[in-house]
mmCIF file of C-alpha atoms and ligand atoms in Angstrom:
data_model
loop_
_atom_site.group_PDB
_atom_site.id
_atom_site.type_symbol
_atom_site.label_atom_id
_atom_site.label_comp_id
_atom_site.label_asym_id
_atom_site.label_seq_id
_atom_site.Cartn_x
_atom_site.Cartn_y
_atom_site.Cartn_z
ATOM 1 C CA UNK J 1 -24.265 -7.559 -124.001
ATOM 2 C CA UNK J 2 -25.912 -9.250 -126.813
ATOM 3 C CA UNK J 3 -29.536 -10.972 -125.814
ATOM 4 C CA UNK J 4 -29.219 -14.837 -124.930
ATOM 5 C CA UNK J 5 -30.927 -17.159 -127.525
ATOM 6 C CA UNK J 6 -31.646 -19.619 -124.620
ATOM 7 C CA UNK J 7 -34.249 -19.334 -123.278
ATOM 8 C CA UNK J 8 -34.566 -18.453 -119.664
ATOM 9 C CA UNK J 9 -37.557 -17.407 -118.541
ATOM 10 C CA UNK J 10 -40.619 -19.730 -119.188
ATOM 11 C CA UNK J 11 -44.090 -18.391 -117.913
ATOM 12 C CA UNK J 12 -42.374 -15.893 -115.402
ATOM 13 C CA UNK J 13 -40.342 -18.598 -113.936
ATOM 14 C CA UNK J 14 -36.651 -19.806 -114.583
ATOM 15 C CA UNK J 15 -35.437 -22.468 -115.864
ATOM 16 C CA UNK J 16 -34.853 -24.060 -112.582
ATOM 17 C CA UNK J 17 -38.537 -23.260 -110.972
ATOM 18 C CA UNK J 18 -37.712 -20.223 -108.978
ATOM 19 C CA UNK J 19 -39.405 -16.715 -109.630
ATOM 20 C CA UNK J 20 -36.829 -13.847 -110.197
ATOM 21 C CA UNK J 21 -36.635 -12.667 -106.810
ATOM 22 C CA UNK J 22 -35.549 -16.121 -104.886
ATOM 23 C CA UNK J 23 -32.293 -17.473 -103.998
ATOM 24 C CA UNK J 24 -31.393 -20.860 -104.329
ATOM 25 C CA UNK J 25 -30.750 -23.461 -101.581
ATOM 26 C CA UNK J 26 -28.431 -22.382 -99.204
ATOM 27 C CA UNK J 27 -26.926 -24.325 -96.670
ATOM 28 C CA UNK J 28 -23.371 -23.359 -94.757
ATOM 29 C CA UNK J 29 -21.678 -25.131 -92.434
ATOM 30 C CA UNK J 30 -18.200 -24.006 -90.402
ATOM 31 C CA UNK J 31 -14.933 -25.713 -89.198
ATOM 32 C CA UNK J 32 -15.064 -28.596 -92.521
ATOM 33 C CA UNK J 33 -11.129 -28.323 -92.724
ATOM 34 C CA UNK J 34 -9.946 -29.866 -89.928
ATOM 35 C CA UNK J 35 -6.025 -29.103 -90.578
ATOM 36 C CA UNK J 36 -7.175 -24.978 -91.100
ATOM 37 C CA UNK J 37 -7.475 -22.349 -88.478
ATOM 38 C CA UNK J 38 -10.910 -21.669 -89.645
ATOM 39 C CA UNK J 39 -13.011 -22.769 -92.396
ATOM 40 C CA UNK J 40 -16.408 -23.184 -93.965
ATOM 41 C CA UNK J 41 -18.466 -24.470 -96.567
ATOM 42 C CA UNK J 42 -21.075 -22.310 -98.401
ATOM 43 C CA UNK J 43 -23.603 -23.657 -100.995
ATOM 44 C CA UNK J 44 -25.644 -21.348 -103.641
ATOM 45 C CA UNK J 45 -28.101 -24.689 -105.418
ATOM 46 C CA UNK J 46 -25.282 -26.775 -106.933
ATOM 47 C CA UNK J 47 -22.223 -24.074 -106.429
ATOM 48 C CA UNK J 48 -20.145 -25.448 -103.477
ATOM 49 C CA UNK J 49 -17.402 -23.520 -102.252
ATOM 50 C CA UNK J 50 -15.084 -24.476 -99.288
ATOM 51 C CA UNK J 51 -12.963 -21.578 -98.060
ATOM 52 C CA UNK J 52 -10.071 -22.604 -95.416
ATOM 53 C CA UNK J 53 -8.062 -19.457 -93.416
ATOM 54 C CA UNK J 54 -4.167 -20.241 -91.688
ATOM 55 C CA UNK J 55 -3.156 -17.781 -89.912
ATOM 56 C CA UNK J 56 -2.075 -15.019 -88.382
ATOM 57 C CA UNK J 57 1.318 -16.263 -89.041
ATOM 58 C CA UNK J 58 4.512 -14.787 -89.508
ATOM 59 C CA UNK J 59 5.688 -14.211 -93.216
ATOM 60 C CA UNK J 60 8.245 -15.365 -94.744
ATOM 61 C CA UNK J 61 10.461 -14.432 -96.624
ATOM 62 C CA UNK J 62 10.784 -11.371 -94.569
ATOM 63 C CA UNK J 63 11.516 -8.734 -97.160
ATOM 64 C CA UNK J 64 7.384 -9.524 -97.772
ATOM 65 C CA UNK J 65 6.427 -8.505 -94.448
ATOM 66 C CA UNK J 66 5.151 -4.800 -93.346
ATOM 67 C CA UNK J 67 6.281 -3.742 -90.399
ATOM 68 C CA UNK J 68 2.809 -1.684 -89.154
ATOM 69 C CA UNK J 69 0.448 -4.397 -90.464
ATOM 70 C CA UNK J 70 -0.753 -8.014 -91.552
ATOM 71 C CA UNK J 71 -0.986 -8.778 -94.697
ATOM 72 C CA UNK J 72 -4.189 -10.978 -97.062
ATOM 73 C CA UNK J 73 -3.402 -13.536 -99.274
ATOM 74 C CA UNK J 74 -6.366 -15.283 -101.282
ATOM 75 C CA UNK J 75 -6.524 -17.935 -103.581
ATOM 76 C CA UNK J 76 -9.519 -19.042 -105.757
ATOM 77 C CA UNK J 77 -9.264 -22.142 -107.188
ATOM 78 C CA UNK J 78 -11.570 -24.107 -109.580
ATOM 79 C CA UNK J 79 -11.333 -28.295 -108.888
ATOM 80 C CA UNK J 80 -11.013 -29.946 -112.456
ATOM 81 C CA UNK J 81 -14.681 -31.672 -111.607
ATOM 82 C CA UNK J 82 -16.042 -28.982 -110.256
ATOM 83 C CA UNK J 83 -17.469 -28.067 -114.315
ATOM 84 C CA UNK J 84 -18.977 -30.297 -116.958
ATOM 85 C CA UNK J 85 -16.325 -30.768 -119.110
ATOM 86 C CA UNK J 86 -12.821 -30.987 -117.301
ATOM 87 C CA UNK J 87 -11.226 -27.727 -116.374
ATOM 88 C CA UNK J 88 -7.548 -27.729 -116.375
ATOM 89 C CA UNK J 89 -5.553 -27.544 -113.697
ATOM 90 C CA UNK J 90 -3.545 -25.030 -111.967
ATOM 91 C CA UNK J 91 -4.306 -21.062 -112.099
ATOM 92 C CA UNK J 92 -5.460 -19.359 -115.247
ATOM 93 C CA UNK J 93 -6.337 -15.812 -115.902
ATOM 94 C CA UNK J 94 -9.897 -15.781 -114.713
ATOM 95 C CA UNK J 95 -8.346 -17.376 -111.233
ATOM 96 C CA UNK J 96 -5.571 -14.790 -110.668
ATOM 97 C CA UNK J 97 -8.394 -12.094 -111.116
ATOM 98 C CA UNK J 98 -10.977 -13.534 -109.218
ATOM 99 C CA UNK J 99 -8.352 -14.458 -105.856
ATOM 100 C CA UNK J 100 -7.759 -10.619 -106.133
ATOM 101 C CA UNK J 101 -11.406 -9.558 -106.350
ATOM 102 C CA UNK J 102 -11.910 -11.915 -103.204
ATOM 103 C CA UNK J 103 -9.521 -10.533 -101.819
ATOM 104 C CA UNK J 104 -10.195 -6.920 -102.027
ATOM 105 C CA UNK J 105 -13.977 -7.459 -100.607
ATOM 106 C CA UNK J 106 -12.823 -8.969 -97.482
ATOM 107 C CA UNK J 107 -9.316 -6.821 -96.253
ATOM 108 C CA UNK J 108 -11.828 -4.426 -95.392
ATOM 109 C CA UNK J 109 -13.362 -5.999 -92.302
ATOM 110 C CA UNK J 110 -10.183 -7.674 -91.286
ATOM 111 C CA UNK J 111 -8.388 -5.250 -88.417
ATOM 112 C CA UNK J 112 -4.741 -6.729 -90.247
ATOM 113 C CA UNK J 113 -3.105 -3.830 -88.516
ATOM 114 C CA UNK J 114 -3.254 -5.938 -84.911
ATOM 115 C CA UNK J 115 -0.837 -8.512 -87.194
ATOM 116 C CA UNK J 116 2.154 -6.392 -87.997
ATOM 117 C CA UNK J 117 4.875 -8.833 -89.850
ATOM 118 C CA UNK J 118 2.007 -11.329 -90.019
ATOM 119 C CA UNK J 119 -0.434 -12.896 -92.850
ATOM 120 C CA UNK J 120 -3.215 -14.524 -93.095
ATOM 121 C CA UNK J 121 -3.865 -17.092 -95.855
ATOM 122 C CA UNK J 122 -6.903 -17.746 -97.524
ATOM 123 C CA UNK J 123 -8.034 -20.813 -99.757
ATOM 124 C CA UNK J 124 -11.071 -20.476 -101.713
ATOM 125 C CA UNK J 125 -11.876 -24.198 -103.592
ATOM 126 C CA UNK J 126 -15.299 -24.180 -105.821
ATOM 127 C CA UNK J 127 -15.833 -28.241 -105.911
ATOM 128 C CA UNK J 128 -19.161 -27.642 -107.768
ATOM 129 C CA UNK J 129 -19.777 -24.593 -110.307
ATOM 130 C CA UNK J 130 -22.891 -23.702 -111.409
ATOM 131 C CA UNK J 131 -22.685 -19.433 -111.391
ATOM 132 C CA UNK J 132 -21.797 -16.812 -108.714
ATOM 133 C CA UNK J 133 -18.681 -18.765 -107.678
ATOM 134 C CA UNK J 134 -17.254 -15.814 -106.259
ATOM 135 C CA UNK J 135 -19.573 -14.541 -104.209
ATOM 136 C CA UNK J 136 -20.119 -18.100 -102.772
ATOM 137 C CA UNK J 137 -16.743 -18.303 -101.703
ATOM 138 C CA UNK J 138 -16.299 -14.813 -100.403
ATOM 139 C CA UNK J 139 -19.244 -15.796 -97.972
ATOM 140 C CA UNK J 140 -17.588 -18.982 -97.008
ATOM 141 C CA UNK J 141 -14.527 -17.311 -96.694
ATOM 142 C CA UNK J 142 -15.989 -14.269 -94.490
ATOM 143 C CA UNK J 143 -17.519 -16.953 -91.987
ATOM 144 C CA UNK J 144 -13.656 -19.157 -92.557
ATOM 145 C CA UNK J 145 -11.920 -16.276 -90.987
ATOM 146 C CA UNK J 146 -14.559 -15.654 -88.179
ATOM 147 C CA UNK J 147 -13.943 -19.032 -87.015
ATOM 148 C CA UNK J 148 -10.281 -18.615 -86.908
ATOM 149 C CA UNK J 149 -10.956 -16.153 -84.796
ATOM 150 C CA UNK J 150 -9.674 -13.021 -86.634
ATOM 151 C CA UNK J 151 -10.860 -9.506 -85.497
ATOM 152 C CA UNK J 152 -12.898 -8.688 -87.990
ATOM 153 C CA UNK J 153 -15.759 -5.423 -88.116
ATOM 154 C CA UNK J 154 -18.140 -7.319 -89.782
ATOM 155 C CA UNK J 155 -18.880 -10.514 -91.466
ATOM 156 C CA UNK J 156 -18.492 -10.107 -95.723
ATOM 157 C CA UNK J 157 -21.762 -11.516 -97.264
ATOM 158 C CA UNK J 158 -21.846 -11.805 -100.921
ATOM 159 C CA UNK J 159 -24.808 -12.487 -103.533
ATOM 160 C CA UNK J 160 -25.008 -12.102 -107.307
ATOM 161 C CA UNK J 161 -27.968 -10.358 -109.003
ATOM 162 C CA UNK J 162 -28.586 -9.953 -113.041
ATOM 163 C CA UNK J 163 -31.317 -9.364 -116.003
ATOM 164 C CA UNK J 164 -32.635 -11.850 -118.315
ATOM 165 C CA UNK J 165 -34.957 -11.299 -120.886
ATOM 166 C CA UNK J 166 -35.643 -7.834 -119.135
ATOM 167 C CA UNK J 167 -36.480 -9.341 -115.681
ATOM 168 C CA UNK J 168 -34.135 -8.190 -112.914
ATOM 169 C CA UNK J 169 -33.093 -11.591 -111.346
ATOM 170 C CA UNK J 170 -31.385 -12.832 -107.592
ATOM 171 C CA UNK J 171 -28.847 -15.600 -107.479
ATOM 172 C CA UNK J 172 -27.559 -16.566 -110.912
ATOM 173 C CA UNK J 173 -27.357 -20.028 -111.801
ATOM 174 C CA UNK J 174 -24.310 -20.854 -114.449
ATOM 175 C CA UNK J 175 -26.561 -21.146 -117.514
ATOM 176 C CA UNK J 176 -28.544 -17.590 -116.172
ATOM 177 C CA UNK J 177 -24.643 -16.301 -115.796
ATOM 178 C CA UNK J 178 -23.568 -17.339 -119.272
ATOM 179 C CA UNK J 179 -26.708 -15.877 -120.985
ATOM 180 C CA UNK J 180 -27.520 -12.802 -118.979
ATOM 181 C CA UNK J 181 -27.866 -9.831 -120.074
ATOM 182 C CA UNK J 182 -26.314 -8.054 -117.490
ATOM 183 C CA UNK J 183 -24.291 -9.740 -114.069
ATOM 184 C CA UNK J 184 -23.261 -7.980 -110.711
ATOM 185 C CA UNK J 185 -21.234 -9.416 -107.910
ATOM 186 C CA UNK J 186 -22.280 -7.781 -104.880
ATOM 187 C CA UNK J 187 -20.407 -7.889 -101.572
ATOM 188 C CA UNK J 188 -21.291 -5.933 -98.239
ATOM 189 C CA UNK J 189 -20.354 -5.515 -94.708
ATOM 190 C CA UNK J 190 -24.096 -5.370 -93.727
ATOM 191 C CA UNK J 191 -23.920 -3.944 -90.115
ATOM 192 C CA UNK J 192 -21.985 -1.063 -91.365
ATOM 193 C CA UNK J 193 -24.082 -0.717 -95.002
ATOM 194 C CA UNK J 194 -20.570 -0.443 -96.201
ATOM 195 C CA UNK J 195 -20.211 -2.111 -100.101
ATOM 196 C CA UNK J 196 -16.910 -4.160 -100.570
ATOM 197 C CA UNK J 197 -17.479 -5.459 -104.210
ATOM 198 C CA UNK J 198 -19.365 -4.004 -107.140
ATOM 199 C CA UNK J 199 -18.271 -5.717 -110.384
ATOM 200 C CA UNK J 200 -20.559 -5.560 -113.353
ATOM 201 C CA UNK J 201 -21.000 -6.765 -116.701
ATOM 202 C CA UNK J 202 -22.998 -5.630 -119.593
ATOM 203 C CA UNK J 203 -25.717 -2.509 -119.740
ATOM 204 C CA UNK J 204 -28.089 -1.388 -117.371
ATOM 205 C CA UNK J 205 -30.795 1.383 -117.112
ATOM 206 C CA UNK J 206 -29.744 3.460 -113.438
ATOM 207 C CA UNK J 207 -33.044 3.046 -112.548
ATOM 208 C CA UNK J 208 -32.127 -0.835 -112.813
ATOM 209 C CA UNK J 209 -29.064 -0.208 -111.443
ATOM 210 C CA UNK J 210 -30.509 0.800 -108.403
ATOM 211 C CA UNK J 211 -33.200 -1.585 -108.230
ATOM 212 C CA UNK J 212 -30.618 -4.611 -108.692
ATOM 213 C CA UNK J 213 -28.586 -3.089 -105.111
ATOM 214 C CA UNK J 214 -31.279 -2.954 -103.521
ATOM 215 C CA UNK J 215 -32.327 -6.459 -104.120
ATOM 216 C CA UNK J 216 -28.645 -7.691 -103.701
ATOM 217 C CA UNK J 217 -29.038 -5.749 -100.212
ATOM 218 C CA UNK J 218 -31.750 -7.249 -99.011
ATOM 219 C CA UNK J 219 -30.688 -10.703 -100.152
ATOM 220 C CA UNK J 220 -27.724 -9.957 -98.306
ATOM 221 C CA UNK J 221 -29.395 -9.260 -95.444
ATOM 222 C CA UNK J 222 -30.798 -12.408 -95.092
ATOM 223 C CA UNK J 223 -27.688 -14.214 -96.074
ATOM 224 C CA UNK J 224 -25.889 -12.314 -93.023
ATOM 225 C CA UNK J 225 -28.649 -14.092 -90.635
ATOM 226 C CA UNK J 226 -27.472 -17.475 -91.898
ATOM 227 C CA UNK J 227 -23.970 -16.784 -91.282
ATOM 228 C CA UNK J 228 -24.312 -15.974 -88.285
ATOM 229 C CA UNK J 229 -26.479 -18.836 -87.399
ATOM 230 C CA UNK J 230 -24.098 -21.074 -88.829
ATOM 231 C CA UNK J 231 -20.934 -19.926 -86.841
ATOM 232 C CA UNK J 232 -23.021 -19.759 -83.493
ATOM 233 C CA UNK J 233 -23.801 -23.865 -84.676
ATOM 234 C CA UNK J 234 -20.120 -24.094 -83.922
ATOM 235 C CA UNK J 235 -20.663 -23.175 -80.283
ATOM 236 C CA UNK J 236 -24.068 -25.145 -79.987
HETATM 237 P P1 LIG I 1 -18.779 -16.378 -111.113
HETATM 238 O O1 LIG I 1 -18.689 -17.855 -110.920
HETATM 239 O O2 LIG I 1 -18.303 -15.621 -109.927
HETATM 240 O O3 LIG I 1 -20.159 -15.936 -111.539
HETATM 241 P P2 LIG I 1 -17.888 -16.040 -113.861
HETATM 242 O O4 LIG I 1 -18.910 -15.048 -114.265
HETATM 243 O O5 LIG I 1 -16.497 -15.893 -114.395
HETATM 244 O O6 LIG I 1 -17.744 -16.012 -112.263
HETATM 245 O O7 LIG I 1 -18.367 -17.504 -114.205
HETATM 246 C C1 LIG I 1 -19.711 -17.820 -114.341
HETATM 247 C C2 LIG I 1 -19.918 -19.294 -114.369
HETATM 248 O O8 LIG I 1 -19.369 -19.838 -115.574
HETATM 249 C C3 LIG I 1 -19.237 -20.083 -113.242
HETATM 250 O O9 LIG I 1 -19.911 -20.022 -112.034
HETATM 251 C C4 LIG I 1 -19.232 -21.463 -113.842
HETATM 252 O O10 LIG I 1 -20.503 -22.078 -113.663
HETATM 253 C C5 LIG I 1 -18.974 -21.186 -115.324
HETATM 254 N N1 LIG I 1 -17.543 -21.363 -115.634
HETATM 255 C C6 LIG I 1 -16.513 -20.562 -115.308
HETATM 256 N N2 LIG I 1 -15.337 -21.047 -115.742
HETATM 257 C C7 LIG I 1 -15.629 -22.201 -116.385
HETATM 258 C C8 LIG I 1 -14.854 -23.199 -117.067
HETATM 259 N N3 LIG I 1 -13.523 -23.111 -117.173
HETATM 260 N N4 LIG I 1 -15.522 -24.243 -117.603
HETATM 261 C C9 LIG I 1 -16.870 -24.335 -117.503
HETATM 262 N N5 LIG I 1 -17.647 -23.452 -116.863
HETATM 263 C C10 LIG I 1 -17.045 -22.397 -116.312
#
């Protein structure tokens, strides 16, 4: 990917204070729909993301159902406001792909054979964009369905990591995400070390390869610890 012309880096800092190691603000909170069977909202800085599960519940029509197991159904959705200049409504390309990549990072700690006939329905809403939407809402989503109470192995927790200007960096902010020269989406089952989601774009060294999982792990790690504390705030 070509090298950004903004500039994002300013004295070893970025553009919004923090050194290239540290996460944004992030604050989560669970059961914000009350109509859903579980949900949660997740923010990353100014990405919001509020993820809303129904279900298990039978599926209709029936020629969709499998007989030995549940199915997942995701949708990520971008509000109009949720972006500086208005995004239009309804799904779009980069929406289809992304509700499948969310998707595909959480049916793995879902046990969606205990729902034969059965699925379970997942909304992902981003009210407020500013990078890593998807990894926002796959972490809102992971703690939506714990609080619905589906069987799950582990909790999903999500980050994004990248390289600007050479610097390997945590968290990407929208402008970091739009100028980067490389951008991972990282999601993990971290109990079980098991990855979920490894999307990347651009060129990396493997040496920075490496060095970018194993920051994305232990960002993950802590990221797990707030999940957790914020579904056991549900009980407090
Ligand atoms: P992710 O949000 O998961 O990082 P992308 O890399 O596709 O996914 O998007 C990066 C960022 O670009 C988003 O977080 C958002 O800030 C911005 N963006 C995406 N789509 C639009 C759009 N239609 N209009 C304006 N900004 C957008």
């Amino acid at each position: 990917m070509a090298k950004s012309e903004v500039k994002l880096l300013i004295d070893g800092k970025r553009l919004d204070g923090r050194l290239p190691g540290e996460m944004r603000k992030v604050e989560m909170k669970v059961d914000v729909v009350s109509r859903a069977d579980g949900s949660a909202m997740v923010k990353f800085g100014n990405t919001v993301a509020i993820a809303a599960v129904y279900g298990p519940r039978p599926l209709y029509p029936k020629y969709l159902q499998e007989a030995k197991s549940g199915i997942l159904r995701c949708r990520y959705n971008m509000v109009p406001f949720s972006v500086v200049e208005r995004k239009n409504p309804g799904p779009d390309r980069r929406s289809i792909e992304l509700s499948k990549v969310i998707r595909l990072a959480l049916e793995p700690a879902i046990f969606l054979e205990e729902f034969p006939k059965a699925t379970i329905d997942i909304f992902v809403e981003i009210l407020q964009a500013d990078g890593s939407t998807r990894v926002t809402g796959i972490n809102a989503a992971s703690l939506a369905l714990a609080s619905a109470g589906i069987p799950m192995k582990d909790l999903v927790t999500a980050c994004s990591v990248g390289k600007i200007e050479d610097t390997l960096i945590l968290d990407l902010s929208g402008i970091e995400d739009n100028n980067s020269e490389c951008d991972m989406a990282f999601a993990m089952m971290p109990s079980k070390e098991k990855i979920t989601l490894l999307q990347m774009d651009g060129t990396l060294k493997k040496e920075e390869v490496k060095k970018l999982m194993e920051m994305a792990k232990d960002a993950c790690a802590k990221i797990y610890e707030m999940q957790k504390n914020a579904i056991k705030e549900k009980y407090r």
